[in-house]
Amino acid sequence: RMARAGIFFAKGYEEIEALTVVDICRRAGVEAVMVSVDETPSVESSHGVEVKMDAMLSEVDFDSFDILVLPGGMPGTLNLEACGPLMEQLDRFYESGRWVAAICAAPQIFGHRGYLKGRRATSFPAMEKELDGAVVTHGAAEADGNVITGRGMGCAIDFSLKIIEKLISGEAAAEVAEKIVYDR
């Protein structure tokens, strides 16, 4: 079956980070599902961009996802972290060894939840102190164990390609990079 990614949108998300993941997943043949954490049909980004969602948090089957992806942005990251049902599912995915990914400010959620102890990780520079126990690399994107992290909006393509590499293959990621004229 086609791999499925859940990308979670809360009011105040960073639109380039969120939509780059959606775009690159879809180009690679991964089903990318935009999920409204706010239970609203569309969600507004930190820069006032409204995006229509594919599903509401309350109606998604989490077990149909191969990865849960948290975009950054403020206050989007805080709104994701304040969502109890999402955090429960995130913990369940992490503990069962399934993929979890976060970029920019959102890796702080992984830090707070103890996912990063002894793992290589990256985040927006101002959030690095929140990556409890991580080996902070300052890299564009890192994968360690079942955890993928990205540094910021300027690293959204690297982060998305890292997701493709892990869900499908390095070859698939390289093909997408070439198609979008991205020099890795």
mmCIF file of C-alpha atoms in Angstrom:
data_model
loop_
_atom_site.group_PDB
_atom_site.id
_atom_site.type_symbol
_atom_site.label_atom_id
_atom_site.label_comp_id
_atom_site.label_asym_id
_atom_site.label_seq_id
_atom_site.Cartn_x
_atom_site.Cartn_y
_atom_site.Cartn_z
ATOM 1 C CA ARG A 1 0.000 0.000 0.000
ATOM 2 C CA MET A 2 0.947 3.636 -0.413
ATOM 3 C CA ALA A 3 2.678 5.148 2.629
ATOM 4 C CA ARG A 4 0.518 7.668 4.533
ATOM 5 C CA ALA A 5 1.677 10.775 6.382
ATOM 6 C CA GLY A 6 -0.438 12.781 8.821
ATOM 7 C CA ILE A 7 0.557 16.459 8.866
ATOM 8 C CA PHE A 8 -1.008 18.320 11.793
ATOM 9 C CA PHE A 9 -2.141 21.930 11.441
ATOM 10 C CA ALA A 10 -2.948 24.146 14.425
ATOM 11 C CA LYS A 11 -3.658 27.880 14.217
ATOM 12 C CA GLY A 12 -0.379 29.757 13.778
ATOM 13 C CA TYR A 13 1.582 27.047 11.917
ATOM 14 C CA GLU A 14 4.451 27.961 9.583
ATOM 15 C CA GLU A 15 2.935 27.466 6.134
ATOM 16 C CA ILE A 16 6.113 26.783 4.153
ATOM 17 C CA GLU A 17 7.187 24.040 6.566
ATOM 18 C CA ALA A 18 3.770 22.389 6.600
ATOM 19 C CA LEU A 19 3.011 22.629 2.892
ATOM 20 C CA THR A 20 6.499 21.646 1.726
ATOM 21 C CA VAL A 21 6.019 18.311 3.510
ATOM 22 C CA VAL A 22 2.589 17.896 1.891
ATOM 23 C CA ASP A 23 3.922 18.776 -1.574
ATOM 24 C CA ILE A 24 7.038 16.592 -1.460
ATOM 25 C CA CYS A 25 5.178 13.629 0.029
ATOM 26 C CA ARG A 26 2.594 13.803 -2.735
ATOM 27 C CA ARG A 27 5.278 14.093 -5.439
ATOM 28 C CA ALA A 28 6.914 10.954 -4.044
ATOM 29 C CA GLY A 29 3.645 9.005 -3.979
ATOM 30 C CA VAL A 30 3.095 9.253 -0.227
ATOM 31 C CA GLU A 31 -0.503 10.055 0.729
ATOM 32 C CA ALA A 32 -0.239 13.299 2.721
ATOM 33 C CA VAL A 33 -3.266 14.025 4.891
ATOM 34 C CA MET A 34 -3.643 17.581 6.230
ATOM 35 C CA VAL A 35 -5.290 17.262 9.627
ATOM 36 C CA SER A 36 -7.001 20.118 11.487
ATOM 37 C CA VAL A 37 -6.079 19.922 15.163
ATOM 38 C CA ASP A 38 -8.541 22.802 15.687
ATOM 39 C CA GLU A 39 -11.419 20.751 14.178
ATOM 40 C CA THR A 40 -12.042 23.575 11.679
ATOM 41 C CA PRO A 41 -12.397 23.014 7.892
ATOM 42 C CA SER A 42 -9.485 25.364 7.241
ATOM 43 C CA VAL A 43 -6.636 26.536 9.462
ATOM 44 C CA GLU A 44 -4.872 29.913 9.410
ATOM 45 C CA SER A 45 -1.071 30.063 9.375
ATOM 46 C CA SER A 46 1.158 32.402 11.371
ATOM 47 C CA HIS A 47 1.199 34.711 8.332
ATOM 48 C CA GLY A 48 -2.540 34.721 7.692
ATOM 49 C CA VAL A 49 -2.676 32.043 4.984
ATOM 50 C CA GLU A 50 -5.849 29.914 5.228
ATOM 51 C CA VAL A 51 -5.474 26.327 4.061
ATOM 52 C CA LYS A 52 -8.364 23.900 3.590
ATOM 53 C CA MET A 53 -7.845 20.659 5.514
ATOM 54 C CA ASP A 54 -8.400 17.044 4.431
ATOM 55 C CA ALA A 55 -9.639 15.814 7.810
ATOM 56 C CA MET A 56 -10.433 16.706 11.411
ATOM 57 C CA LEU A 57 -8.289 15.316 14.227
ATOM 58 C CA SER A 58 -11.306 13.578 15.788
ATOM 59 C CA GLU A 59 -12.060 11.613 12.616
ATOM 60 C CA VAL A 60 -8.636 10.330 11.554
ATOM 61 C CA ASP A 61 -7.562 6.727 11.951
ATOM 62 C CA PHE A 62 -4.087 7.150 13.404
ATOM 63 C CA ASP A 63 -3.216 3.535 12.664
ATOM 64 C CA SER A 64 -3.495 4.302 8.936
ATOM 65 C CA PHE A 65 -0.492 6.664 9.234
ATOM 66 C CA ASP A 66 3.146 5.649 8.848
ATOM 67 C CA ILE A 67 4.413 8.976 10.197
ATOM 68 C CA LEU A 68 3.101 11.910 12.223
ATOM 69 C CA VAL A 69 4.548 15.281 11.162
ATOM 70 C CA LEU A 70 4.497 18.467 13.253
ATOM 71 C CA PRO A 71 5.249 21.740 11.440
ATOM 72 C CA GLY A 72 6.708 24.610 13.444
ATOM 73 C CA GLY A 73 5.629 28.220 13.638
ATOM 74 C CA MET A 74 4.281 30.240 16.527
ATOM 75 C CA PRO A 75 1.848 29.980 18.150
ATOM 76 C CA GLY A 76 1.202 26.827 16.067
ATOM 77 C CA THR A 77 3.796 24.760 17.942
ATOM 78 C CA LEU A 78 2.278 25.689 21.325
ATOM 79 C CA ASN A 79 -1.196 24.884 20.003
ATOM 80 C CA LEU A 80 -0.039 21.439 18.837
ATOM 81 C CA GLU A 81 1.587 20.756 22.205
ATOM 82 C CA ALA A 82 -1.608 21.822 24.021
ATOM 83 C CA CYS A 83 -3.638 19.224 22.084
ATOM 84 C CA GLY A 84 -3.950 16.245 24.455
ATOM 85 C CA PRO A 85 -5.333 13.715 21.953
ATOM 86 C CA LEU A 86 -2.530 14.471 19.475
ATOM 87 C CA MET A 87 0.133 14.181 22.190
ATOM 88 C CA GLU A 88 -1.283 10.776 23.259
ATOM 89 C CA GLN A 89 -1.034 9.474 19.692
ATOM 90 C CA LEU A 90 2.447 10.950 19.290
ATOM 91 C CA ASP A 91 3.618 9.108 22.427
ATOM 92 C CA ARG A 92 2.025 5.896 21.165
ATOM 93 C CA PHE A 93 3.820 6.231 17.805
ATOM 94 C CA TYR A 94 7.140 7.088 19.417
ATOM 95 C CA GLU A 95 6.960 4.250 21.959
ATOM 96 C CA SER A 96 6.027 1.677 19.313
ATOM 97 C CA GLY A 97 8.983 2.700 17.124
ATOM 98 C CA ARG A 98 6.881 4.342 14.416
ATOM 99 C CA TRP A 99 8.044 7.526 12.675
ATOM 100 C CA VAL A 100 7.544 10.953 14.250
ATOM 101 C CA ALA A 101 8.858 14.171 12.668
ATOM 102 C CA ALA A 102 8.989 17.831 13.669
ATOM 103 C CA ILE A 103 10.592 20.968 12.258
ATOM 104 C CA CYS A 104 11.643 24.436 13.444
ATOM 105 C CA ALA A 105 10.063 25.142 16.847
ATOM 106 C CA ALA A 106 8.147 21.847 16.968
ATOM 107 C CA PRO A 107 11.124 19.595 17.920
ATOM 108 C CA GLN A 108 10.839 21.237 21.364
ATOM 109 C CA ILE A 109 7.701 19.081 21.796
ATOM 110 C CA PHE A 110 9.864 15.982 21.303
ATOM 111 C CA GLY A 111 12.369 17.389 23.796
ATOM 112 C CA HIS A 112 9.682 18.001 26.408
ATOM 113 C CA ARG A 113 8.308 14.466 25.899
ATOM 114 C CA GLY A 114 11.708 12.801 26.308
ATOM 115 C CA TYR A 115 12.089 11.506 22.753
ATOM 116 C CA LEU A 116 15.487 13.092 22.122
ATOM 117 C CA LYS A 117 17.656 11.740 24.956
ATOM 118 C CA GLY A 118 20.956 10.715 23.380
ATOM 119 C CA ARG A 119 19.641 11.280 19.856
ATOM 120 C CA ARG A 120 21.017 13.579 17.174
ATOM 121 C CA ALA A 121 18.467 16.349 16.630
ATOM 122 C CA THR A 122 18.104 19.841 15.222
ATOM 123 C CA SER A 123 15.633 22.700 15.654
ATOM 124 C CA PHE A 124 15.195 26.442 15.270
ATOM 125 C CA PRO A 125 18.242 27.955 17.038
ATOM 126 C CA ALA A 126 16.187 29.686 19.763
ATOM 127 C CA MET A 127 14.548 26.336 20.683
ATOM 128 C CA GLU A 128 17.732 24.276 21.023
ATOM 129 C CA LYS A 129 17.694 24.627 24.813
ATOM 130 C CA GLU A 130 14.337 22.777 24.812
ATOM 131 C CA LEU A 131 15.770 19.650 23.136
ATOM 132 C CA ASP A 132 16.225 17.840 26.467
ATOM 133 C CA GLY A 133 19.117 15.364 26.327
ATOM 134 C CA ALA A 134 19.659 15.684 22.557
ATOM 135 C CA VAL A 135 22.966 15.805 20.737
ATOM 136 C CA VAL A 136 22.165 19.083 18.934
ATOM 137 C CA THR A 137 23.749 19.042 15.470
ATOM 138 C CA HIS A 138 22.573 22.336 13.881
ATOM 139 C CA GLY A 139 22.039 20.228 10.732
ATOM 140 C CA ALA A 140 19.279 21.024 8.211
ATOM 141 C CA ALA A 141 17.537 17.715 8.975
ATOM 142 C CA GLU A 142 18.369 14.742 11.175
ATOM 143 C CA ALA A 143 16.990 11.240 11.532
ATOM 144 C CA ASP A 144 17.978 9.198 14.585
ATOM 145 C CA GLY A 145 16.052 6.072 15.477
ATOM 146 C CA ASN A 146 12.398 6.752 14.591
ATOM 147 C CA VAL A 147 12.693 10.530 15.111
ATOM 148 C CA ILE A 148 13.172 13.071 12.312
ATOM 149 C CA THR A 149 13.852 16.734 13.072
ATOM 150 C CA GLY A 150 14.364 19.799 10.880
ATOM 151 C CA ARG A 151 15.947 23.147 11.676
ATOM 152 C CA GLY A 152 13.603 25.728 10.151
ATOM 153 C CA MET A 153 11.727 27.054 7.166
ATOM 154 C CA GLY A 154 14.878 27.289 5.051
ATOM 155 C CA CYS A 155 15.415 23.562 5.695
ATOM 156 C CA ALA A 156 11.854 22.467 4.824
ATOM 157 C CA ILE A 157 12.918 20.715 1.603
ATOM 158 C CA ASP A 158 15.773 18.842 3.331
ATOM 159 C CA PHE A 159 13.378 17.830 6.112
ATOM 160 C CA SER A 160 10.747 16.637 3.619
ATOM 161 C CA LEU A 161 13.306 14.674 1.603
ATOM 162 C CA LYS A 162 14.531 13.029 4.811
ATOM 163 C CA ILE A 163 10.938 11.878 5.411
ATOM 164 C CA ILE A 164 10.811 10.382 1.875
ATOM 165 C CA GLU A 165 14.182 8.711 2.389
ATOM 166 C CA LYS A 166 12.895 6.993 5.549
ATOM 167 C CA LEU A 167 9.373 6.153 4.343
ATOM 168 C CA ILE A 168 10.416 4.966 0.868
ATOM 169 C CA SER A 169 14.130 5.103 -0.034
ATOM 170 C CA GLY A 170 17.142 7.309 -0.611
ATOM 171 C CA GLU A 171 16.637 6.750 -4.328
ATOM 172 C CA ALA A 172 13.048 8.076 -4.161
ATOM 173 C CA ALA A 173 14.250 11.164 -2.255
ATOM 174 C CA ALA A 174 17.005 11.759 -4.834
ATOM 175 C CA GLU A 175 14.467 11.477 -7.679
ATOM 176 C CA VAL A 176 12.186 14.093 -6.108
ATOM 177 C CA ALA A 177 15.149 16.408 -5.405
ATOM 178 C CA GLU A 178 16.149 16.180 -9.068
ATOM 179 C CA LYS A 179 12.580 16.794 -10.298
ATOM 180 C CA ILE A 180 12.225 19.966 -8.218
ATOM 181 C CA VAL A 181 15.742 21.158 -9.206
ATOM 182 C CA TYR A 182 16.971 20.964 -5.623
ATOM 183 C CA ASP A 183 20.709 20.590 -5.153
ATOM 184 C CA ARG A 184 21.232 18.627 -1.936
#
